[in-house]
mmCIF file of C-alpha atoms and ligand atoms in Angstrom:
data_model
loop_
_atom_site.group_PDB
_atom_site.id
_atom_site.type_symbol
_atom_site.label_atom_id
_atom_site.label_comp_id
_atom_site.label_asym_id
_atom_site.label_seq_id
_atom_site.Cartn_x
_atom_site.Cartn_y
_atom_site.Cartn_z
ATOM 1 C CA MET Q 271 -109.487 -52.576 0.949
ATOM 2 C CA ALA Q 272 -107.756 -55.678 1.221
ATOM 3 C CA PRO Q 273 -106.676 -57.306 -1.831
ATOM 4 C CA ALA Q 274 -108.641 -60.080 -2.980
ATOM 5 C CA ASP Q 275 -105.815 -61.744 -5.012
ATOM 6 C CA GLY Q 276 -103.114 -61.429 -2.575
ATOM 7 C CA LEU Q 277 -101.236 -59.192 -4.611
ATOM 8 C CA ARG Q 278 -99.410 -56.080 -3.027
ATOM 9 C CA ARG Q 279 -101.021 -53.290 -4.306
ATOM 10 C CA SER Q 280 -99.851 -49.758 -5.087
ATOM 11 C CA MET Q 281 -102.263 -47.376 -6.523
ATOM 12 C CA LYS Q 282 -99.879 -44.582 -6.230
ATOM 13 C CA GLY Q 283 -97.574 -43.822 -9.043
ATOM 14 C CA LEU Q 284 -94.064 -42.625 -9.392
ATOM 15 C CA SER Q 285 -93.625 -38.842 -8.582
ATOM 16 C CA GLU Q 286 -91.475 -37.351 -11.305
ATOM 17 C CA ALA Q 287 -88.640 -36.941 -8.920
ATOM 18 C CA GLU Q 288 -88.771 -40.591 -7.845
ATOM 19 C CA PHE Q 289 -88.807 -41.485 -11.622
ATOM 20 C CA ARG Q 290 -85.681 -39.220 -12.365
ATOM 21 C CA GLU Q 291 -83.920 -40.626 -9.288
ATOM 22 C CA ARG Q 292 -84.484 -44.320 -10.783
ATOM 23 C CA PHE Q 293 -84.130 -43.531 -14.596
ATOM 24 C CA GLY Q 294 -82.670 -40.047 -14.932
ATOM 25 C CA THR Q 295 -79.386 -40.814 -16.483
ATOM 26 C CA GLU Q 296 -78.240 -42.854 -19.478
ATOM 27 C CA GLU Q 297 -76.105 -45.197 -17.287
ATOM 28 C CA ALA Q 298 -79.231 -45.800 -14.930
ATOM 29 C CA CYS Q 299 -81.317 -46.995 -18.057
ATOM 30 C CA ARG Q 300 -78.623 -48.898 -19.373
ATOM 31 C CA GLU Q 301 -78.118 -50.560 -16.168
ATOM 32 C CA ALA Q 302 -81.807 -51.301 -16.042
ATOM 33 C CA LEU Q 303 -82.055 -52.891 -19.290
ATOM 34 C CA PHE Q 304 -79.045 -54.792 -18.697
ATOM 35 C CA GLU Q 305 -80.612 -56.452 -15.808
ATOM 36 C CA MET Q 306 -83.775 -57.308 -17.585
ATOM 37 C CA ARG Q 307 -81.989 -58.813 -20.727
ATOM 38 C CA TRP Q 308 -78.796 -60.347 -19.065
ATOM 39 C CA ARG Q 309 -79.611 -61.411 -15.610
ATOM 40 C CA GLU Q 310 -82.317 -63.723 -16.596
ATOM 41 C CA GLY Q 311 -80.080 -65.395 -19.427
ATOM 42 C CA GLY Q 312 -82.349 -64.146 -21.901
ATOM 43 C CA LEU Q 313 -79.889 -62.776 -24.502
ATOM 44 C CA ALA Q 314 -78.666 -65.400 -26.821
ATOM 45 C CA CYS Q 315 -75.977 -64.570 -29.063
ATOM 46 C CA PRO Q 316 -77.480 -63.890 -32.739
ATOM 47 C CA GLY Q 317 -74.223 -65.473 -34.271
ATOM 48 C CA CYS Q 318 -74.144 -68.719 -32.354
ATOM 49 C CA GLY Q 319 -76.855 -69.024 -29.967
ATOM 50 C CA HIS Q 320 -74.545 -69.174 -26.887
ATOM 51 C CA ARG Q 321 -76.135 -67.786 -23.852
ATOM 52 C CA GLY Q 322 -74.937 -66.335 -20.336
ATOM 53 C CA SER Q 323 -71.265 -65.923 -20.951
ATOM 54 C CA CYS Q 324 -70.928 -62.832 -22.958
ATOM 55 C CA GLN Q 325 -68.959 -59.927 -21.676
ATOM 56 C CA LEU Q 326 -70.233 -56.817 -20.734
ATOM 57 C CA ARG Q 327 -68.185 -53.853 -22.273
ATOM 58 C CA THR Q 328 -69.615 -50.560 -22.206
ATOM 59 C CA ARG Q 329 -72.918 -51.574 -21.279
ATOM 60 C CA LYS Q 330 -74.084 -50.526 -24.647
ATOM 61 C CA LEU Q 331 -72.425 -53.508 -26.433
ATOM 62 C CA PHE Q 332 -71.844 -57.108 -25.564
ATOM 63 C CA GLN Q 333 -69.336 -59.456 -26.997
ATOM 64 C CA CYS Q 334 -70.127 -63.221 -27.180
ATOM 65 C CA ASN Q 335 -67.278 -65.131 -25.326
ATOM 66 C CA ARG Q 336 -67.693 -68.005 -27.956
ATOM 67 C CA CYS Q 337 -67.837 -66.378 -31.455
ATOM 68 C CA LYS Q 338 -66.673 -62.872 -30.433
ATOM 69 C CA ARG Q 339 -69.814 -61.370 -32.101
ATOM 70 C CA GLN Q 340 -70.695 -58.104 -30.624
ATOM 71 C CA VAL Q 341 -74.258 -57.274 -29.599
ATOM 72 C CA ARG Q 342 -76.005 -54.070 -28.738
ATOM 73 C CA LEU Q 343 -77.681 -53.638 -25.634
ATOM 74 C CA THR Q 344 -80.974 -52.653 -27.735
ATOM 75 C CA ALA Q 345 -80.769 -55.199 -30.399
ATOM 76 C CA GLY Q 346 -83.757 -57.356 -31.025
ATOM 77 C CA THR Q 347 -86.072 -55.170 -28.761
ATOM 78 C CA VAL Q 348 -88.243 -52.485 -29.262
ATOM 79 C CA PHE Q 349 -85.644 -49.766 -28.839
ATOM 80 C CA GLN Q 350 -83.439 -51.236 -31.569
ATOM 81 C CA ASP Q 351 -82.016 -48.749 -34.241
ATOM 82 C CA SER Q 352 -83.376 -45.748 -32.151
ATOM 83 C CA LYS Q 353 -81.191 -43.079 -31.975
ATOM 84 C CA LEU Q 354 -82.850 -41.362 -29.220
ATOM 85 C CA PRO Q 355 -81.208 -41.321 -25.692
ATOM 86 C CA LEU Q 356 -82.660 -44.087 -23.368
ATOM 87 C CA THR Q 357 -83.603 -41.474 -20.819
ATOM 88 C CA THR Q 358 -86.014 -40.416 -23.538
ATOM 89 C CA TRP Q 359 -87.436 -43.735 -24.008
ATOM 90 C CA PHE Q 360 -87.944 -44.337 -20.240
ATOM 91 C CA ALA Q 361 -89.604 -40.821 -19.959
ATOM 92 C CA ALA Q 362 -91.875 -42.010 -22.683
ATOM 93 C CA ILE Q 363 -92.698 -44.952 -20.784
ATOM 94 C CA TYR Q 364 -93.254 -42.973 -17.749
ATOM 95 C CA HIS Q 365 -95.675 -40.463 -19.447
ATOM 96 C CA LEU Q 366 -97.554 -43.498 -21.242
ATOM 97 C CA THR Q 367 -98.244 -45.522 -17.949
ATOM 98 C CA GLN Q 368 -98.671 -43.084 -15.280
ATOM 99 C CA SER Q 369 -102.016 -41.348 -16.361
ATOM 100 C CA LYS Q 370 -104.968 -43.762 -16.580
ATOM 101 C CA ASN Q 371 -105.856 -42.703 -20.278
ATOM 102 C CA GLY Q 372 -102.283 -42.464 -21.721
ATOM 103 C CA ILE Q 373 -101.252 -39.365 -23.556
ATOM 104 C CA SER Q 374 -101.476 -37.689 -26.848
ATOM 105 C CA SER Q 375 -98.527 -37.620 -29.375
ATOM 106 C CA ILE Q 376 -98.521 -33.970 -29.248
ATOM 107 C CA ALA Q 377 -98.378 -33.886 -25.428
ATOM 108 C CA LEU Q 378 -96.004 -36.709 -25.220
ATOM 109 C CA GLY Q 379 -93.779 -34.746 -27.862
ATOM 110 C CA ARG Q 380 -93.801 -31.541 -25.639
ATOM 111 C CA ARG Q 381 -92.879 -33.503 -22.595
ATOM 112 C CA LEU Q 382 -89.963 -35.245 -24.189
ATOM 113 C CA GLY Q 383 -88.681 -32.463 -26.315
ATOM 114 C CA VAL Q 384 -88.975 -34.331 -29.483
ATOM 115 C CA ARG Q 385 -91.192 -33.846 -32.675
ATOM 116 C CA ARG Q 386 -94.743 -35.044 -32.484
ATOM 117 C CA GLN Q 387 -94.015 -37.529 -35.220
ATOM 118 C CA THR Q 388 -91.064 -39.128 -33.196
ATOM 119 C CA ALA Q 389 -93.444 -39.193 -30.348
ATOM 120 C CA TRP Q 390 -95.967 -40.801 -32.137
ATOM 121 C CA LEU Q 391 -93.791 -43.618 -33.266
ATOM 122 C CA MET Q 392 -92.395 -44.065 -29.814
ATOM 123 C CA LYS Q 393 -95.905 -44.294 -28.419
ATOM 124 C CA HIS Q 394 -96.996 -46.874 -31.103
ATOM 125 C CA LYS Q 395 -93.836 -49.168 -30.388
ATOM 126 C CA LEU Q 396 -94.512 -49.087 -26.846
ATOM 127 C CA MET Q 397 -98.098 -49.768 -27.207
ATOM 128 C CA ARG Q 398 -97.059 -52.953 -29.418
ATOM 129 C CA ALA Q 399 -95.156 -53.939 -26.558
ATOM 130 C CA MET Q 400 -98.049 -53.538 -24.229
ATOM 131 C CA GLY Q 401 -100.093 -55.664 -26.558
ATOM 132 C CA THR Q 402 -97.459 -58.255 -27.023
ATOM 133 C CA ARG Q 403 -97.470 -58.445 -23.079
ATOM 134 C CA GLU Q 404 -101.168 -58.517 -22.645
ATOM 135 C CA ALA Q 405 -101.212 -61.417 -25.274
ATOM 136 C CA ALA Q 406 -99.104 -63.576 -23.258
ATOM 137 C CA LYS Q 407 -101.119 -63.308 -19.985
ATOM 138 C CA PRO Q 408 -103.204 -66.344 -19.077
ATOM 139 C CA LYS Q 409 -106.762 -66.469 -20.529
ATOM 140 C CA LEU Q 410 -109.583 -65.116 -18.402
ATOM 141 C CA SER Q 411 -111.260 -67.478 -16.078
ATOM 142 C CA GLY Q 412 -114.068 -67.913 -13.566
ATOM 143 C CA ARG Q 413 -116.651 -65.236 -13.988
ATOM 144 C CA VAL Q 414 -116.253 -63.293 -17.250
ATOM 145 C CA GLU Q 415 -118.769 -60.255 -18.264
ATOM 146 C CA VAL Q 416 -118.813 -59.637 -21.868
ATOM 147 C CA ASP Q 417 -120.197 -56.595 -23.746
ATOM 148 C CA ASP Q 418 -120.344 -55.106 -27.284
ATOM 149 C CA ALA Q 419 -119.640 -51.430 -28.009
ATOM 150 C CA TYR Q 420 -118.805 -49.254 -30.978
ATOM 151 C CA LEU Q 421 -115.750 -46.944 -30.482
ATOM 152 C CA GLY Q 422 -117.212 -43.376 -31.395
ATOM 153 C CA GLY Q 423 -120.797 -44.979 -31.131
ATOM 154 C CA GLU Q 424 -123.473 -43.892 -28.835
ATOM 155 C CA ARG Q 425 -124.349 -46.119 -25.862
ATOM 156 C CA HIS Q 426 -126.935 -44.394 -24.014
ATOM 157 C CA GLY Q 427 -130.514 -44.147 -25.365
ATOM 158 C CA GLY Q 428 -131.269 -44.952 -28.803
ATOM 159 C CA LYS Q 429 -129.967 -48.213 -30.477
ATOM 160 C CA ARG Q 430 -126.723 -48.680 -28.633
ATOM 161 C CA GLY Q 431 -125.029 -47.761 -31.979
ATOM 162 C CA ARG Q 432 -125.232 -51.196 -33.453
ATOM 163 C CA GLY Q 433 -124.570 -51.138 -37.156
ATOM 164 C CA ALA Q 434 -123.525 -47.546 -37.253
ATOM 165 C CA ALA Q 435 -121.474 -46.666 -40.104
ATOM 166 C CA GLY Q 436 -117.969 -45.758 -39.738
ATOM 167 C CA LYS Q 437 -117.601 -47.004 -36.187
ATOM 168 C CA THR Q 438 -115.541 -49.459 -34.881
ATOM 169 C CA PRO Q 439 -116.971 -52.614 -33.245
ATOM 170 C CA ILE Q 440 -115.337 -53.774 -30.205
ATOM 171 C CA VAL Q 441 -115.687 -56.499 -27.625
ATOM 172 C CA ALA Q 442 -115.038 -55.885 -23.831
ATOM 173 C CA ALA Q 443 -114.393 -58.878 -21.467
ATOM 174 C CA VAL Q 444 -113.776 -58.472 -17.769
ATOM 175 C CA GLU Q 445 -112.828 -61.207 -15.361
ATOM 176 C CA THR Q 446 -114.528 -60.455 -12.176
ATOM 177 C CA THR Q 447 -114.460 -61.823 -8.706
ATOM 178 C CA ALA Q 448 -117.571 -63.629 -7.245
ATOM 179 C CA GLU Q 449 -118.550 -60.479 -5.760
ATOM 180 C CA ARG Q 450 -118.383 -58.872 -9.346
ATOM 181 C CA LYS Q 451 -115.556 -56.634 -8.845
ATOM 182 C CA PRO Q 452 -113.230 -56.375 -12.059
ATOM 183 C CA ARG Q 453 -109.854 -58.143 -12.218
ATOM 184 C CA ARG Q 454 -108.657 -58.075 -15.691
ATOM 185 C CA LEU Q 455 -109.911 -56.661 -18.749
ATOM 186 C CA ARG Q 456 -109.454 -57.535 -22.389
ATOM 187 C CA LEU Q 457 -110.602 -55.320 -25.327
ATOM 188 C CA THR Q 458 -110.766 -56.541 -28.901
ATOM 189 C CA VAL Q 459 -111.599 -55.085 -32.149
ATOM 190 C CA VAL Q 460 -114.023 -57.277 -34.103
ATOM 191 C CA LYS Q 461 -115.421 -57.249 -37.683
ATOM 192 C CA GLY Q 462 -118.829 -57.283 -36.231
ATOM 193 C CA PHE Q 463 -120.990 -58.831 -33.555
ATOM 194 C CA ARG Q 464 -121.079 -62.437 -35.054
ATOM 195 C CA LYS Q 465 -120.998 -65.681 -33.686
ATOM 196 C CA ARG Q 466 -117.704 -66.547 -35.581
ATOM 197 C CA GLU Q 467 -115.971 -63.454 -34.265
ATOM 198 C CA VAL Q 468 -117.182 -64.220 -30.728
ATOM 199 C CA GLU Q 469 -115.954 -67.802 -30.959
ATOM 200 C CA LYS Q 470 -112.554 -66.734 -32.037
ATOM 201 C CA ILE Q 471 -112.244 -64.235 -29.026
ATOM 202 C CA ALA Q 472 -113.393 -67.090 -26.612
ATOM 203 C CA GLU Q 473 -111.208 -69.603 -27.942
ATOM 204 C CA ARG Q 474 -108.185 -67.265 -27.566
ATOM 205 C CA ASP Q 475 -108.868 -65.345 -24.360
ATOM 206 C CA PHE Q 476 -111.266 -67.473 -22.243
ATOM 207 C CA ALA Q 477 -110.297 -70.510 -20.311
ATOM 208 C CA PRO Q 478 -112.422 -73.636 -21.012
ATOM 209 C CA GLY Q 479 -115.063 -73.663 -18.149
ATOM 210 C CA ALA Q 480 -115.211 -70.013 -17.736
ATOM 211 C CA ASN Q 481 -118.811 -68.662 -16.778
ATOM 212 C CA VAL Q 482 -119.597 -66.013 -19.447
ATOM 213 C CA VAL Q 483 -122.191 -63.496 -18.689
ATOM 214 C CA SER Q 484 -123.833 -61.541 -21.413
ATOM 215 C CA ASP Q 485 -126.689 -59.356 -22.222
ATOM 216 C CA GLY Q 486 -128.345 -62.066 -24.229
ATOM 217 C CA LEU Q 487 -127.366 -60.740 -27.721
ATOM 218 C CA SER Q 488 -127.405 -64.005 -29.868
ATOM 219 C CA CYS Q 489 -123.733 -64.113 -31.083
ATOM 220 C CA TRP Q 490 -122.780 -64.571 -27.409
ATOM 221 C CA SER Q 491 -123.936 -67.933 -27.352
ATOM 222 C CA ALA Q 492 -120.963 -68.827 -29.428
ATOM 223 C CA VAL Q 493 -118.673 -68.857 -26.256
ATOM 224 C CA GLU Q 494 -120.044 -72.398 -25.765
ATOM 225 C CA GLU Q 495 -118.000 -73.488 -28.788
ATOM 226 C CA ALA Q 496 -114.870 -72.818 -26.861
ATOM 227 C CA GLY Q 497 -115.945 -74.809 -23.658
ATOM 228 C CA CYS Q 498 -117.489 -71.851 -21.619
ATOM 229 C CA ALA Q 499 -120.769 -71.779 -19.915
ATOM 230 C CA HIS Q 500 -123.023 -69.143 -21.276
ATOM 231 C CA PHE Q 501 -125.447 -67.126 -18.948
ATOM 232 C CA PRO Q 502 -127.542 -64.598 -20.862
ATOM 233 C CA MET Q 503 -129.233 -62.040 -18.941
ATOM 234 C CA ALA Q 504 -131.943 -60.332 -20.597
ATOM 235 C CA THR Q 505 -131.401 -56.431 -19.799
ATOM 236 C CA GLY Q 506 -133.966 -54.676 -21.599
ATOM 237 C CA SER Q 507 -133.069 -51.543 -23.211
ATOM 238 C CA GLY Q 508 -132.176 -48.068 -22.895
ATOM 239 C CA GLU Q 509 -130.565 -46.133 -19.812
ATOM 240 C CA ARG Q 510 -131.619 -48.644 -17.145
ATOM 241 C CA ALA Q 511 -129.812 -51.576 -18.955
ATOM 242 C CA ALA Q 512 -126.405 -50.000 -18.866
ATOM 243 C CA THR Q 513 -126.493 -49.407 -14.954
ATOM 244 C CA TRP Q 514 -128.185 -52.853 -14.306
ATOM 245 C CA THR Q 515 -125.997 -54.628 -11.733
ATOM 246 C CA PRO Q 516 -124.424 -57.704 -13.592
ATOM 247 C CA PHE Q 517 -122.866 -55.255 -16.201
ATOM 248 C CA ARG Q 518 -122.017 -52.416 -13.804
ATOM 249 C CA TRP Q 519 -118.244 -53.071 -14.252
ATOM 250 C CA VAL Q 520 -118.129 -53.795 -17.798
ATOM 251 C CA ASN Q 521 -120.056 -50.685 -18.505
ATOM 252 C CA THR Q 522 -117.818 -48.811 -16.251
ATOM 253 C CA CYS Q 523 -114.832 -49.929 -17.932
ATOM 254 C CA LEU Q 524 -116.303 -49.229 -21.564
ATOM 255 C CA GLY Q 525 -117.700 -45.767 -20.278
ATOM 256 C CA ASN Q 526 -114.158 -44.771 -19.043
ATOM 257 C CA ILE Q 527 -112.465 -45.793 -22.260
ATOM 258 C CA LYS Q 528 -114.755 -43.988 -24.457
ATOM 259 C CA THR Q 529 -114.377 -40.987 -22.481
ATOM 260 C CA ALA Q 530 -110.818 -41.367 -22.305
ATOM 261 C CA ILE Q 531 -110.392 -41.691 -26.169
ATOM 262 C CA ALA Q 532 -112.706 -38.923 -26.766
ATOM 263 C CA GLY Q 533 -111.033 -36.593 -24.387
ATOM 264 C CA THR Q 534 -107.370 -37.696 -24.744
ATOM 265 C CA TYR Q 535 -107.115 -38.677 -28.507
ATOM 266 C CA HIS Q 536 -110.240 -37.075 -30.211
ATOM 267 C CA HIS Q 537 -109.821 -39.480 -32.906
ATOM 268 C CA VAL Q 538 -108.529 -42.892 -33.243
ATOM 269 C CA SER Q 539 -108.432 -44.431 -36.787
ATOM 270 C CA PRO Q 540 -109.803 -48.070 -36.950
ATOM 271 C CA LYS Q 541 -106.267 -49.016 -38.140
ATOM 272 C CA HIS Q 542 -104.741 -48.266 -34.685
ATOM 273 C CA ALA Q 543 -107.849 -48.880 -32.589
ATOM 274 C CA GLN Q 544 -106.482 -52.332 -31.427
ATOM 275 C CA ALA Q 545 -103.102 -50.896 -30.262
ATOM 276 C CA TYR Q 546 -105.062 -48.083 -28.229
ATOM 277 C CA LEU Q 547 -107.441 -50.712 -26.629
ATOM 278 C CA ALA Q 548 -104.573 -53.074 -25.794
ATOM 279 C CA SER Q 549 -102.744 -50.021 -24.156
ATOM 280 C CA PHE Q 550 -105.812 -49.110 -22.063
ATOM 281 C CA ALA Q 551 -106.167 -52.765 -21.130
ATOM 282 C CA TYR Q 552 -102.557 -52.859 -20.003
ATOM 283 C CA ARG Q 553 -102.722 -49.943 -17.823
ATOM 284 C CA PHE Q 554 -106.178 -51.102 -16.377
ATOM 285 C CA ASN Q 555 -104.784 -54.697 -15.784
ATOM 286 C CA ARG Q 556 -101.909 -52.951 -13.746
ATOM 287 C CA ARG Q 557 -103.874 -50.242 -11.684
ATOM 288 C CA PHE Q 558 -102.642 -51.652 -8.584
ATOM 289 C CA GLN Q 559 -99.014 -51.989 -9.420
ATOM 290 C CA LEU Q 560 -98.501 -48.439 -10.375
ATOM 291 C CA ASP Q 561 -95.179 -48.188 -8.358
ATOM 292 C CA SER Q 562 -93.747 -50.764 -10.782
ATOM 293 C CA ILE Q 563 -95.575 -50.154 -14.030
ATOM 294 C CA VAL Q 564 -92.310 -48.225 -15.379
ATOM 295 C CA GLU Q 565 -90.022 -51.098 -14.990
ATOM 296 C CA ARG Q 566 -92.813 -53.639 -16.334
ATOM 297 C CA LEU Q 567 -93.240 -51.599 -19.411
ATOM 298 C CA ALA Q 568 -89.509 -51.297 -20.038
ATOM 299 C CA TRP Q 569 -89.207 -55.200 -19.388
ATOM 300 C CA ALA Q 570 -91.937 -55.770 -22.018
ATOM 301 C CA ALA Q 571 -90.232 -53.470 -24.482
ATOM 302 C CA VAL Q 572 -86.869 -55.376 -23.992
ATOM 303 C CA HIS Q 573 -88.845 -58.684 -24.653
ATOM 304 C CA THR Q 574 -90.817 -57.861 -27.730
ATOM 305 C CA ALA Q 575 -89.328 -57.889 -30.965
ATOM 306 C CA PRO Q 576 -88.386 -54.490 -32.782
ATOM 307 C CA GLN Q 577 -91.567 -52.739 -34.370
ATOM 308 C CA PRO Q 578 -90.067 -50.684 -37.377
ATOM 309 C CA TYR Q 579 -92.290 -47.826 -38.500
ATOM 310 C CA GLN Q 580 -93.263 -49.640 -41.901
ATOM 311 C CA VAL Q 581 -94.965 -52.592 -39.671
ATOM 312 C CA ILE Q 582 -96.923 -50.191 -37.562
ATOM 313 C CA ILE Q 583 -98.336 -48.115 -40.448
ATOM 314 C CA ALA Q 584 -98.850 -51.252 -42.586
ATOM 315 C CA ASP Q 585 -101.159 -52.907 -40.096
ATOM 316 C CA ALA Q 586 -104.692 -52.616 -40.756
HETATM 317 ZN ZN1 ZN U 249 -71.747 -66.143 -30.079
#
């Protein structure tokens, strides 16, 4: 299949052997991080703000040429203050990105040879980096399909789980080609399927002028407040609605995500649902860049502020 967007596509991930060849030693990992922070002139001295002329010493530590302050390679990144080797971090990045559904903390801990709690925290820090990176991407534009769902809710038959107690309501938005093939996905936890919530998402995530296709639920008309055009499609109800053509891709995405969450994680607390959704979207949006996704997530982690444990557990 020819790429519609001109991107070079790689749907083949890195083998473990290839991964180890690239990131199997501390030296290789430090070198990679150094390139990401330093070559782009991104590291400013926290003492004096001086850029670009600090000297590399052991590749763990930099010294500012101007004020002589020393800066750790990982300072100011997601890796800051971690006692774990960088090889363990890169291995975590590898395991989090190579399977479509991510990996549970238990399985990750086993793979890395660290305690489950340690694996959990690493995973959440890296998911924060994914979320930060996704939030910096351009808004969805052109044709955008939207749909509502409940995490843990029942989509098929019945009443779509709307209003179900204890469920987490989410909005899925997919930018598609004119042929209705999915390009990019955004997943957002909402307080409910209300106009105000839809308007907030549209303002943040949809470019003005986007053509938003929905199932006609009344809250979707609020996308017009953000300058989008709204095309409600009456789908009827039941099984047939879920497979009806204009929504095929959105429903495929949603179905996959629900299956993945049920199968991989068994239970995701509402508090962490947004982080998990962002990680799904992150992987989905890089599904044709699997050969470079390890570097991409390492780059995101280097360019995301530290995410201490207290911050991760405090978020609601
Ligand atoms: Zn300085």
